[in-house]
Amino acid sequence: MARRSKIKDLPQDVLDDLNARLIGGGFSGYDDLAGWLKGRGFDISKSAVHRHGSALEAEFEEAMADARRTRALARAARESSDDADDSLLAAASGIMQDNLLRVSMDVKRMDDDPATKAKTLSQIARAFSDVGRLDIARQKWQEELRVKASEVAEKAARLATKGGLSDEGVAEIRRSILGIAS
């Protein structure tokens, strides 16, 4: 089993400062950062700082990619649907499931206490379940809306026909009503 990184033993405020310096410096200057840590009383090699910086950079890039994907999905959902709220809910549900999956994979790779890991995975499973229930409720609501719109369209078509409206007019009313629920 690999040795635990000395970076993980840094106090949180020092680790936060190191991370800020890594991000601010474009994930470079590892010699200087190792020297800065040494000046603060921590004997951590340039290689250890580099490994931590590489992992942090990958995490940072993944988070930025997630943010870009989320914005693109939300924009596409707004532009492609008459029912923007439903499209945004569906997109948000997918994004949440994707993020929960990533987090659960990260938790499995952690070196933490097995009890802590189990508790965290349990919380993630609960969140998956909540997202699933939200998605099912959204789909059920959509189906109920379609059924009600269909009933209203049929009733409106009967009344319009009875009132002497042309077949074209009746078809237009039906399309308008059903377009709301599609």
CSV table of C-alpha atoms in Angstrom, one decimal:
chain,number,residue,atom,x,y,z
A,1,MET,CA,0.0,0.0,0.0
A,2,ALA,CA,1.3,3.5,-0.9
A,3,ARG,CA,2.5,5.8,1.8
A,4,ARG,CA,0.1,8.6,2.8
A,5,SER,CA,1.1,11.9,1.3
A,6,LYS,CA,2.5,14.5,3.7
A,7,ILE,CA,0.2,17.1,1.9
A,8,LYS,CA,-2.8,15.4,3.6
A,9,ASP,CA,-1.3,16.1,7.0
A,10,LEU,CA,-1.1,19.8,6.4
A,11,PRO,CA,-3.3,22.0,8.6
A,12,GLN,CA,-6.5,23.0,6.6
A,13,ASP,CA,-5.5,26.7,6.4
A,14,VAL,CA,-2.1,25.9,5.0
A,15,LEU,CA,-3.6,23.4,2.5
A,16,ASP,CA,-6.2,26.0,1.4
A,17,ASP,CA,-3.4,28.5,0.9
A,18,LEU,CA,-1.3,26.0,-1.0
A,19,ASN,CA,-4.3,25.2,-3.3
A,20,ALA,CA,-5.0,28.9,-3.9
A,21,ARG,CA,-1.3,29.4,-4.8
A,22,LEU,CA,-1.5,26.4,-7.1
A,23,ILE,CA,-4.6,27.7,-8.9
A,24,GLY,CA,-3.3,31.3,-9.0
A,25,GLY,CA,0.0,30.2,-10.4
A,26,GLY,CA,-1.5,28.1,-13.1
A,27,PHE,CA,-0.4,24.8,-11.5
A,28,SER,CA,3.3,25.6,-11.9
A,29,GLY,CA,6.2,26.8,-9.7
A,30,TYR,CA,6.4,23.6,-7.6
A,31,ASP,CA,10.0,24.4,-6.5
A,32,ASP,CA,8.8,27.7,-5.1
A,33,LEU,CA,5.8,26.1,-3.4
A,34,ALA,CA,8.0,23.4,-1.8
A,35,GLY,CA,10.3,26.3,-0.6
A,36,TRP,CA,7.3,28.2,0.7
A,37,LEU,CA,6.1,25.2,2.7
A,38,LYS,CA,9.6,24.6,4.0
A,39,GLY,CA,9.6,28.2,5.2
A,40,ARG,CA,6.4,27.5,7.1
A,41,GLY,CA,8.0,24.5,8.8
A,42,PHE,CA,6.8,21.7,6.6
A,43,ASP,CA,9.3,19.4,4.9
A,44,ILE,CA,7.4,18.4,1.7
A,45,SER,CA,9.2,17.6,-1.5
A,46,LYS,CA,8.7,19.3,-4.8
A,47,SER,CA,7.5,15.9,-6.2
A,48,ALA,CA,4.8,15.6,-3.5
A,49,VAL,CA,3.6,19.2,-4.2
A,50,HIS,CA,3.6,18.3,-8.0
A,51,ARG,CA,1.5,15.1,-7.4
A,52,HIS,CA,-0.9,17.1,-5.3
A,53,GLY,CA,-1.0,19.9,-7.9
A,54,SER,CA,-1.6,17.5,-10.7
A,55,ALA,CA,-4.5,15.9,-8.8
A,56,LEU,CA,-5.9,19.3,-7.9
A,57,GLU,CA,-5.6,20.5,-11.5
A,58,ALA,CA,-7.5,17.4,-12.8
A,59,GLU,CA,-10.2,18.0,-10.2
A,60,PHE,CA,-10.3,21.7,-11.1
A,61,GLU,CA,-10.6,21.0,-14.8
A,62,GLU,CA,-13.4,18.4,-14.2
A,63,ALA,CA,-15.3,21.0,-12.1
A,64,MET,CA,-14.9,23.6,-14.8
A,65,ALA,CA,-16.0,21.1,-17.4
A,66,ASP,CA,-19.1,20.2,-15.3
A,67,ALA,CA,-19.9,23.9,-15.0
A,68,ARG,CA,-19.6,24.3,-18.8
A,69,ARG,CA,-21.8,21.2,-19.4
A,70,THR,CA,-24.4,22.4,-17.0
A,71,ARG,CA,-24.6,25.8,-18.7
A,72,ALA,CA,-24.8,24.2,-22.1
A,73,LEU,CA,-27.5,21.7,-21.0
A,74,ALA,CA,-29.6,24.5,-19.5
A,75,ARG,CA,-29.2,26.7,-22.6
A,76,ALA,CA,-30.1,23.8,-24.9
A,77,ALA,CA,-33.1,22.8,-22.7
A,78,ARG,CA,-34.4,26.4,-22.8
A,79,GLU,CA,-34.0,26.7,-26.6
A,80,SER,CA,-35.3,23.3,-27.5
A,81,SER,CA,-38.5,23.1,-25.6
A,82,ASP,CA,-41.8,24.9,-25.1
A,83,ASP,CA,-41.8,23.6,-21.5
A,84,ALA,CA,-38.5,25.0,-20.3
A,85,ASP,CA,-39.2,24.2,-16.7
A,86,ASP,CA,-39.6,20.5,-17.4
A,87,SER,CA,-36.5,20.4,-19.7
A,88,LEU,CA,-34.4,22.1,-17.0
A,89,LEU,CA,-35.7,19.7,-14.4
A,90,ALA,CA,-34.7,16.7,-16.6
A,91,ALA,CA,-31.3,18.3,-17.3
A,92,ALA,CA,-30.7,19.0,-13.6
A,93,SER,CA,-31.7,15.4,-12.7
A,94,GLY,CA,-29.2,14.0,-15.2
A,95,ILE,CA,-26.5,16.3,-14.0
A,96,MET,CA,-27.1,15.4,-10.4
A,97,GLN,CA,-27.0,11.7,-11.1
A,98,ASP,CA,-23.8,12.1,-13.0
A,99,ASN,CA,-22.2,14.1,-10.2
A,100,LEU,CA,-23.4,11.7,-7.6
A,101,LEU,CA,-21.8,8.8,-9.6
A,102,ARG,CA,-18.5,10.7,-9.7
A,103,VAL,CA,-18.6,11.4,-6.0
A,104,SER,CA,-19.3,7.8,-5.1
A,105,MET,CA,-16.4,6.7,-7.3
A,106,ASP,CA,-14.1,9.3,-5.5
A,107,VAL,CA,-15.3,8.1,-2.1
A,108,LYS,CA,-14.4,4.5,-3.0
A,109,ARG,CA,-10.8,5.6,-3.8
A,110,MET,CA,-10.4,7.5,-0.5
A,111,ASP,CA,-8.1,6.3,2.2
A,112,ASP,CA,-10.6,7.3,5.0
A,113,ASP,CA,-11.9,5.2,7.8
A,114,PRO,CA,-14.2,2.4,6.5
A,115,ALA,CA,-17.1,3.5,8.8
A,116,THR,CA,-16.9,7.1,7.4
A,117,LYS,CA,-16.7,5.7,3.8
A,118,ALA,CA,-19.8,3.5,4.5
A,119,LYS,CA,-21.7,6.5,5.9
A,120,THR,CA,-20.8,8.7,3.0
A,121,LEU,CA,-21.8,6.0,0.4
A,122,SER,CA,-25.1,5.6,2.3
A,123,GLN,CA,-25.8,9.3,2.0
A,124,ILE,CA,-24.9,9.2,-1.7
A,125,ALA,CA,-27.2,6.2,-2.2
A,126,ARG,CA,-30.0,8.2,-0.5
A,127,ALA,CA,-29.4,11.2,-2.8
A,128,PHE,CA,-29.6,8.9,-5.8
A,129,SER,CA,-32.9,7.6,-4.5
A,130,ASP,CA,-34.2,11.1,-4.0
A,131,VAL,CA,-33.2,12.1,-7.5
A,132,GLY,CA,-34.9,9.0,-8.9
A,133,ARG,CA,-38.1,9.8,-7.0
A,134,LEU,CA,-38.0,13.4,-8.3
A,135,ASP,CA,-37.6,12.1,-11.9
A,136,ILE,CA,-40.5,9.6,-11.5
A,137,ALA,CA,-42.7,12.3,-10.1
A,138,ARG,CA,-41.8,14.6,-13.0
A,139,GLN,CA,-42.6,11.9,-15.5
A,140,LYS,CA,-45.9,11.1,-13.8
A,141,TRP,CA,-46.9,14.8,-13.7
A,142,GLN,CA,-46.1,15.0,-17.4
A,143,GLU,CA,-48.3,12.1,-18.3
A,144,GLU,CA,-51.1,13.4,-16.2
A,145,LEU,CA,-50.8,16.8,-18.0
A,146,ARG,CA,-50.9,15.0,-21.4
A,147,VAL,CA,-54.0,13.1,-20.4
A,148,LYS,CA,-55.8,16.2,-19.1
A,149,ALA,CA,-54.8,18.2,-22.2
A,150,SER,CA,-56.1,15.4,-24.4
A,151,GLU,CA,-59.4,15.3,-22.6
A,152,VAL,CA,-59.7,19.1,-22.8
A,153,ALA,CA,-58.8,19.0,-26.6
A,154,GLU,CA,-61.5,16.4,-27.2
A,155,LYS,CA,-64.1,18.4,-25.3
A,156,ALA,CA,-63.2,21.6,-27.1
A,157,ALA,CA,-63.3,19.9,-30.4
A,158,ARG,CA,-66.8,18.5,-29.7
A,159,LEU,CA,-68.1,21.9,-28.6
A,160,ALA,CA,-66.5,23.7,-31.6
A,161,THR,CA,-67.9,21.1,-34.0
A,162,LYS,CA,-71.3,21.5,-32.4
A,163,GLY,CA,-71.0,25.3,-32.7
A,164,GLY,CA,-70.4,25.0,-36.5
A,165,LEU,CA,-66.6,25.6,-36.6
A,166,SER,CA,-64.9,24.1,-39.7
A,167,ASP,CA,-62.8,20.9,-39.5
A,168,GLU,CA,-59.7,23.0,-40.0
A,169,GLY,CA,-60.7,25.3,-37.0
A,170,VAL,CA,-61.3,22.2,-34.8
A,171,ALA,CA,-58.0,20.7,-35.8
A,172,GLU,CA,-56.2,24.0,-35.0
A,173,ILE,CA,-57.8,24.1,-31.5
A,174,ARG,CA,-56.8,20.5,-30.9
A,175,ARG,CA,-53.2,21.2,-32.0
A,176,SER,CA,-53.0,24.3,-29.8
A,177,ILE,CA,-54.3,22.5,-26.7
A,178,LEU,CA,-52.1,19.4,-27.2
A,179,GLY,CA,-49.1,21.6,-28.0
A,180,ILE,CA,-49.2,22.8,-24.4
A,181,ALA,CA,-48.7,19.3,-23.0
A,182,SER,CA,-46.1,18.1,-25.4
